[in-house]
């Protein structure tokens, strides 16, 4: 990482950051901001808030949450980065495992709560993961609705031409930033 930072500084004269996984130990001294992919998972939101507070309290520069999000199904808010694990990927045609139910409000609520938390805690910025996941297409058949396991705030149907449709999460994120 130090070599990559040196290369970036040698040819780029703007702000330099890095999007670290939550498990990485990074020497942030050469960067202009601290960037961490920080997903909330599990049933204890207080633990997530504590981890965020620890990150912020130890920071000597702006903190940016470079990635956060969840799928659009019941329970995705507790799965966080593991939302995609509801799919049987090795089936002849990937399919959603039995018992999972599409719920766009779960995803919208998760994103709204975290954007609100980041604002309240003084996080410098945040990036929702992600706009669209065309490799996780929406299908009206729940067994093949891979979109419910994806992180996109819009759904894309399978096939061409590529199109997208806003999900509840899209509208929630837009609402959160409409007045800024």
PDB file of C-alpha atoms in Angstrom:
ATOM      1  CA  UNK A   1       0.000   0.000   0.000  1.00  0.00           C
ATOM      2  CA  UNK A   2       2.890   2.364   0.758  1.00  0.00           C
ATOM      3  CA  UNK A   3       4.292   1.710  -2.730  1.00  0.00           C
ATOM      4  CA  UNK A   4       0.899   2.414  -4.324  1.00  0.00           C
ATOM      5  CA  UNK A   5       0.610   5.623  -2.318  1.00  0.00           C
ATOM      6  CA  UNK A   6       4.082   6.701  -3.465  1.00  0.00           C
ATOM      7  CA  UNK A   7       3.158   6.023  -7.088  1.00  0.00           C
ATOM      8  CA  UNK A   8      -0.087   7.978  -6.749  1.00  0.00           C
ATOM      9  CA  UNK A   9       1.657  10.936  -5.132  1.00  0.00           C
ATOM     10  CA  UNK A  10       4.307  10.879  -7.877  1.00  0.00           C
ATOM     11  CA  UNK A  11       1.814  11.396 -10.711  1.00  0.00           C
ATOM     12  CA  UNK A  12      -1.329  12.813  -9.102  1.00  0.00           C
ATOM     13  CA  UNK A  13      -1.419  16.050  -7.160  1.00  0.00           C
ATOM     14  CA  UNK A  14      -4.967  15.935  -5.828  1.00  0.00           C
ATOM     15  CA  UNK A  15      -6.467  14.377  -2.723  1.00  0.00           C
ATOM     16  CA  UNK A  16      -5.467  10.744  -2.216  1.00  0.00           C
ATOM     17  CA  UNK A  17      -7.434   8.229  -0.210  1.00  0.00           C
ATOM     18  CA  UNK A  18      -7.922   4.511   0.085  1.00  0.00           C
ATOM     19  CA  UNK A  19     -11.014   2.354   0.629  1.00  0.00           C
ATOM     20  CA  UNK A  20      -9.935  -0.128   3.301  1.00  0.00           C
ATOM     21  CA  UNK A  21     -11.771  -3.260   4.257  1.00  0.00           C
ATOM     22  CA  UNK A  22     -12.910  -3.254   7.880  1.00  0.00           C
ATOM     23  CA  UNK A  23     -10.279  -5.906   8.717  1.00  0.00           C
ATOM     24  CA  UNK A  24      -7.291  -3.975   7.320  1.00  0.00           C
ATOM     25  CA  UNK A  25      -4.771  -2.179   9.493  1.00  0.00           C
ATOM     26  CA  UNK A  26      -3.714   0.865   7.472  1.00  0.00           C
ATOM     27  CA  UNK A  27      -1.081   3.507   8.162  1.00  0.00           C
ATOM     28  CA  UNK A  28      -3.162   6.550   7.246  1.00  0.00           C
ATOM     29  CA  UNK A  29      -0.342   9.083   7.721  1.00  0.00           C
ATOM     30  CA  UNK A  30       0.303   9.545   3.983  1.00  0.00           C
ATOM     31  CA  UNK A  31      -3.343   9.812   2.970  1.00  0.00           C
ATOM     32  CA  UNK A  32      -5.548  12.895   2.942  1.00  0.00           C
ATOM     33  CA  UNK A  33      -8.528  11.111   4.475  1.00  0.00           C
ATOM     34  CA  UNK A  34      -9.390   7.809   6.108  1.00  0.00           C
ATOM     35  CA  UNK A  35     -11.637   5.639   3.952  1.00  0.00           C
ATOM     36  CA  UNK A  36     -13.237   2.458   5.291  1.00  0.00           C
ATOM     37  CA  UNK A  37     -15.814   0.044   3.884  1.00  0.00           C
ATOM     38  CA  UNK A  38     -18.008  -0.314   6.938  1.00  0.00           C
ATOM     39  CA  UNK A  39     -21.063  -2.547   6.710  1.00  0.00           C
ATOM     40  CA  UNK A  40     -23.482  -3.011   9.576  1.00  0.00           C
ATOM     41  CA  UNK A  41     -24.463  -6.609  10.230  1.00  0.00           C
ATOM     42  CA  UNK A  42     -25.782  -8.663  13.106  1.00  0.00           C
ATOM     43  CA  UNK A  43     -28.545  -7.845  15.529  1.00  0.00           C
ATOM     44  CA  UNK A  44     -26.718  -5.236  17.663  1.00  0.00           C
ATOM     45  CA  UNK A  45     -26.709  -1.786  16.024  1.00  0.00           C
ATOM     46  CA  UNK A  46     -25.018  -0.442  19.158  1.00  0.00           C
ATOM     47  CA  UNK A  47     -21.904  -2.476  18.366  1.00  0.00           C
ATOM     48  CA  UNK A  48     -21.751  -0.855  14.929  1.00  0.00           C
ATOM     49  CA  UNK A  49     -22.135   2.614  16.438  1.00  0.00           C
ATOM     50  CA  UNK A  50     -19.348   1.807  18.903  1.00  0.00           C
ATOM     51  CA  UNK A  51     -17.050   0.654  16.078  1.00  0.00           C
ATOM     52  CA  UNK A  52     -17.823   3.851  14.145  1.00  0.00           C
ATOM     53  CA  UNK A  53     -17.184   6.011  17.215  1.00  0.00           C
ATOM     54  CA  UNK A  54     -13.856   4.232  17.829  1.00  0.00           C
ATOM     55  CA  UNK A  55     -12.862   4.882  14.214  1.00  0.00           C
ATOM     56  CA  UNK A  56     -13.792   8.558  14.463  1.00  0.00           C
ATOM     57  CA  UNK A  57     -12.205   9.092  17.885  1.00  0.00           C
ATOM     58  CA  UNK A  58      -8.873   7.728  16.653  1.00  0.00           C
ATOM     59  CA  UNK A  59      -8.870   9.768  13.439  1.00  0.00           C
ATOM     60  CA  UNK A  60      -6.623  12.753  12.868  1.00  0.00           C
ATOM     61  CA  UNK A  61      -8.165  13.522   9.479  1.00  0.00           C
ATOM     62  CA  UNK A  62     -11.573  13.301   7.805  1.00  0.00           C
ATOM     63  CA  UNK A  63     -13.269   9.877   7.775  1.00  0.00           C
ATOM     64  CA  UNK A  64     -15.229   8.699   4.745  1.00  0.00           C
ATOM     65  CA  UNK A  65     -17.315   5.532   4.732  1.00  0.00           C
ATOM     66  CA  UNK A  66     -16.353   4.290   1.274  1.00  0.00           C
ATOM     67  CA  UNK A  67     -18.849   1.442   1.088  1.00  0.00           C
ATOM     68  CA  UNK A  68     -21.992   0.377   2.965  1.00  0.00           C
ATOM     69  CA  UNK A  69     -25.263  -1.270   2.068  1.00  0.00           C
ATOM     70  CA  UNK A  70     -27.387  -4.414   2.093  1.00  0.00           C
ATOM     71  CA  UNK A  71     -29.785  -6.377  -0.083  1.00  0.00           C
ATOM     72  CA  UNK A  72     -33.522  -5.896  -0.521  1.00  0.00           C
ATOM     73  CA  UNK A  73     -34.967  -8.829   1.400  1.00  0.00           C
ATOM     74  CA  UNK A  74     -36.223  -9.514   4.891  1.00  0.00           C
ATOM     75  CA  UNK A  75     -33.158 -10.021   7.087  1.00  0.00           C
ATOM     76  CA  UNK A  76     -30.702  -8.267   4.739  1.00  0.00           C
ATOM     77  CA  UNK A  77     -30.176  -5.526   7.322  1.00  0.00           C
ATOM     78  CA  UNK A  78     -28.700  -8.167   9.644  1.00  0.00           C
ATOM     79  CA  UNK A  79     -26.669  -9.781   6.851  1.00  0.00           C
ATOM     80  CA  UNK A  80     -25.104  -6.523   5.604  1.00  0.00           C
ATOM     81  CA  UNK A  81     -22.231  -7.529   3.304  1.00  0.00           C
ATOM     82  CA  UNK A  82     -23.459 -11.135   3.279  1.00  0.00           C
ATOM     83  CA  UNK A  83     -26.783 -10.260   1.627  1.00  0.00           C
ATOM     84  CA  UNK A  84     -25.760 -12.082  -1.546  1.00  0.00           C
ATOM     85  CA  UNK A  85     -25.406 -15.372   0.345  1.00  0.00           C
ATOM     86  CA  UNK A  86     -29.131 -16.111  -0.062  1.00  0.00           C
ATOM     87  CA  UNK A  87     -28.432 -17.220  -3.644  1.00  0.00           C
ATOM     88  CA  UNK A  88     -27.531 -20.756  -4.684  1.00  0.00           C
ATOM     89  CA  UNK A  89     -24.878 -19.695  -7.185  1.00  0.00           C
ATOM     90  CA  UNK A  90     -23.860 -23.190  -8.292  1.00  0.00           C
ATOM     91  CA  UNK A  91     -27.336 -24.225  -9.441  1.00  0.00           C
ATOM     92  CA  UNK A  92     -27.840 -24.650 -13.198  1.00  0.00           C
ATOM     93  CA  UNK A  93     -29.596 -21.287 -13.058  1.00  0.00           C
ATOM     94  CA  UNK A  94     -28.696 -19.333  -9.904  1.00  0.00           C
ATOM     95  CA  UNK A  95     -31.716 -19.054  -7.661  1.00  0.00           C
ATOM     96  CA  UNK A  96     -32.729 -17.563  -4.344  1.00  0.00           C
ATOM     97  CA  UNK A  97     -32.795 -20.117  -1.544  1.00  0.00           C
ATOM     98  CA  UNK A  98     -36.234 -21.001  -0.229  1.00  0.00           C
ATOM     99  CA  UNK A  99     -37.717 -18.832   2.498  1.00  0.00           C
ATOM    100  CA  UNK A 100     -36.329 -15.440   1.412  1.00  0.00           C
ATOM    101  CA  UNK A 101     -38.777 -12.639   0.729  1.00  0.00           C
ATOM    102  CA  UNK A 102     -38.143  -9.473  -1.263  1.00  0.00           C
ATOM    103  CA  UNK A 103     -38.488  -6.359   0.903  1.00  0.00           C
ATOM    104  CA  UNK A 104     -37.199  -3.117  -0.561  1.00  0.00           C
ATOM    105  CA  UNK A 105     -38.097  -1.226   2.622  1.00  0.00           C
ATOM    106  CA  UNK A 106     -35.466  -3.207   4.567  1.00  0.00           C
ATOM    107  CA  UNK A 107     -32.743  -1.882   2.283  1.00  0.00           C
ATOM    108  CA  UNK A 108     -34.142   1.660   2.277  1.00  0.00           C
ATOM    109  CA  UNK A 109     -34.381   1.758   6.072  1.00  0.00           C
ATOM    110  CA  UNK A 110     -30.836   0.396   6.490  1.00  0.00           C
ATOM    111  CA  UNK A 111     -29.358   3.050   4.187  1.00  0.00           C
ATOM    112  CA  UNK A 112     -31.402   5.861   5.730  1.00  0.00           C
ATOM    113  CA  UNK A 113     -30.421   4.896   9.270  1.00  0.00           C
ATOM    114  CA  UNK A 114     -26.728   4.776   8.422  1.00  0.00           C
ATOM    115  CA  UNK A 115     -26.722   8.045   6.474  1.00  0.00           C
ATOM    116  CA  UNK A 116     -28.408   9.658   9.492  1.00  0.00           C
ATOM    117  CA  UNK A 117     -25.905   8.068  11.885  1.00  0.00           C
ATOM    118  CA  UNK A 118     -22.935   9.227   9.803  1.00  0.00           C
ATOM    119  CA  UNK A 119     -24.269  12.788   9.733  1.00  0.00           C
ATOM    120  CA  UNK A 120     -24.881  12.786  13.494  1.00  0.00           C
ATOM    121  CA  UNK A 121     -21.400  11.413  14.227  1.00  0.00           C
ATOM    122  CA  UNK A 122     -19.552  13.859  11.954  1.00  0.00           C
ATOM    123  CA  UNK A 123     -18.482  11.457   9.210  1.00  0.00           C
ATOM    124  CA  UNK A 124     -17.028  13.536   6.355  1.00  0.00           C
ATOM    125  CA  UNK A 125     -18.792  11.582   3.608  1.00  0.00           C
ATOM    126  CA  UNK A 126     -20.265   8.223   2.650  1.00  0.00           C
ATOM    127  CA  UNK A 127     -20.765   6.127  -0.470  1.00  0.00           C
ATOM    128  CA  UNK A 128     -23.707   3.753  -0.798  1.00  0.00           C
ATOM    129  CA  UNK A 129     -22.769   0.445  -2.397  1.00  0.00           C
ATOM    130  CA  UNK A 130     -24.052   0.563  -5.170  1.00  0.00           C
ATOM    131  CA  UNK A 131     -26.188   2.163  -7.880  1.00  0.00           C
ATOM    132  CA  UNK A 132     -26.937  -0.948  -9.956  1.00  0.00           C
ATOM    133  CA  UNK A 133     -25.973  -4.612 -10.146  1.00  0.00           C
ATOM    134  CA  UNK A 134     -27.050  -5.859 -13.581  1.00  0.00           C
ATOM    135  CA  UNK A 135     -25.452  -9.236 -12.790  1.00  0.00           C
ATOM    136  CA  UNK A 136     -28.127  -9.547 -10.073  1.00  0.00           C
ATOM    137  CA  UNK A 137     -31.192  -9.022 -12.313  1.00  0.00           C
ATOM    138  CA  UNK A 138     -34.704  -8.489 -11.049  1.00  0.00           C
ATOM    139  CA  UNK A 139     -37.158 -11.195 -11.995  1.00  0.00           C
ATOM    140  CA  UNK A 140     -40.850 -11.320 -11.087  1.00  0.00           C
ATOM    141  CA  UNK A 141     -40.316 -14.975 -10.107  1.00  0.00           C
ATOM    142  CA  UNK A 142     -38.999 -14.783  -6.500  1.00  0.00           C
ATOM    143  CA  UNK A 143     -36.853 -17.889  -7.049  1.00  0.00           C
ATOM    144  CA  UNK A 144     -34.883 -16.032  -9.719  1.00  0.00           C
ATOM    145  CA  UNK A 145     -35.073 -12.473  -8.337  1.00  0.00           C
ATOM    146  CA  UNK A 146     -31.341 -12.111  -7.739  1.00  0.00           C
ATOM    147  CA  UNK A 147     -31.849  -8.372  -7.255  1.00  0.00           C
ATOM    148  CA  UNK A 148     -33.143  -9.016  -3.746  1.00  0.00           C
ATOM    149  CA  UNK A 149     -29.645 -10.344  -2.898  1.00  0.00           C
ATOM    150  CA  UNK A 150     -27.837  -7.458  -4.608  1.00  0.00           C
ATOM    151  CA  UNK A 151     -26.900  -4.076  -3.219  1.00  0.00           C
ATOM    152  CA  UNK A 152     -28.119  -1.814  -6.046  1.00  0.00           C
ATOM    153  CA  UNK A 153     -30.504   1.007  -5.223  1.00  0.00           C
ATOM    154  CA  UNK A 154     -32.069   0.391  -8.624  1.00  0.00           C
ATOM    155  CA  UNK A 155     -33.248  -2.887 -10.128  1.00  0.00           C
ATOM    156  CA  UNK A 156     -32.316  -4.007 -13.600  1.00  0.00           C
ATOM    157  CA  UNK A 157     -34.248  -6.695 -15.450  1.00  0.00           C
ATOM    158  CA  UNK A 158     -32.381  -9.475 -17.224  1.00  0.00           C
ATOM    159  CA  UNK A 159     -31.703  -9.075 -20.934  1.00  0.00           C
ATOM    160  CA  UNK A 160     -31.061  -6.250 -23.311  1.00  0.00           C
ATOM    161  CA  UNK A 161     -31.402  -3.381 -23.619  1.00  0.00           C
ATOM    162  CA  UNK A 162     -30.135  -2.578 -20.154  1.00  0.00           C
ATOM    163  CA  UNK A 163     -32.643  -0.506 -18.224  1.00  0.00           C
ATOM    164  CA  UNK A 164     -33.161   0.295 -14.579  1.00  0.00           C
ATOM    165  CA  UNK A 165     -35.975   1.176 -12.231  1.00  0.00           C
ATOM    166  CA  UNK A 166     -35.597   2.976  -8.879  1.00  0.00           C
ATOM    167  CA  UNK A 167     -36.143   0.913  -5.742  1.00  0.00           C
ATOM    168  CA  UNK A 168     -37.325   2.295  -2.407  1.00  0.00           C
ATOM    169  CA  UNK A 169     -33.639   2.637  -1.440  1.00  0.00           C
ATOM    170  CA  UNK A 170     -33.045   4.985  -4.385  1.00  0.00           C
ATOM    171  CA  UNK A 171     -35.832   7.270  -3.189  1.00  0.00           C
ATOM    172  CA  UNK A 172     -34.606   7.115   0.425  1.00  0.00           C
ATOM    173  CA  UNK A 173     -31.068   8.130  -0.515  1.00  0.00           C
ATOM    174  CA  UNK A 174     -32.411  10.882  -2.796  1.00  0.00           C
ATOM    175  CA  UNK A 175     -34.642  12.159   0.015  1.00  0.00           C
ATOM    176  CA  UNK A 176     -31.696  12.263   2.424  1.00  0.00           C
ATOM    177  CA  UNK A 177     -29.678  14.437   0.051  1.00  0.00           C
ATOM    178  CA  UNK A 178     -32.465  16.545  -1.489  1.00  0.00           C
ATOM    179  CA  UNK A 179     -31.878  19.470   0.865  1.00  0.00           C
ATOM    180  CA  UNK A 180     -28.067  19.516   0.710  1.00  0.00           C
TER     181      UNK A 180
END
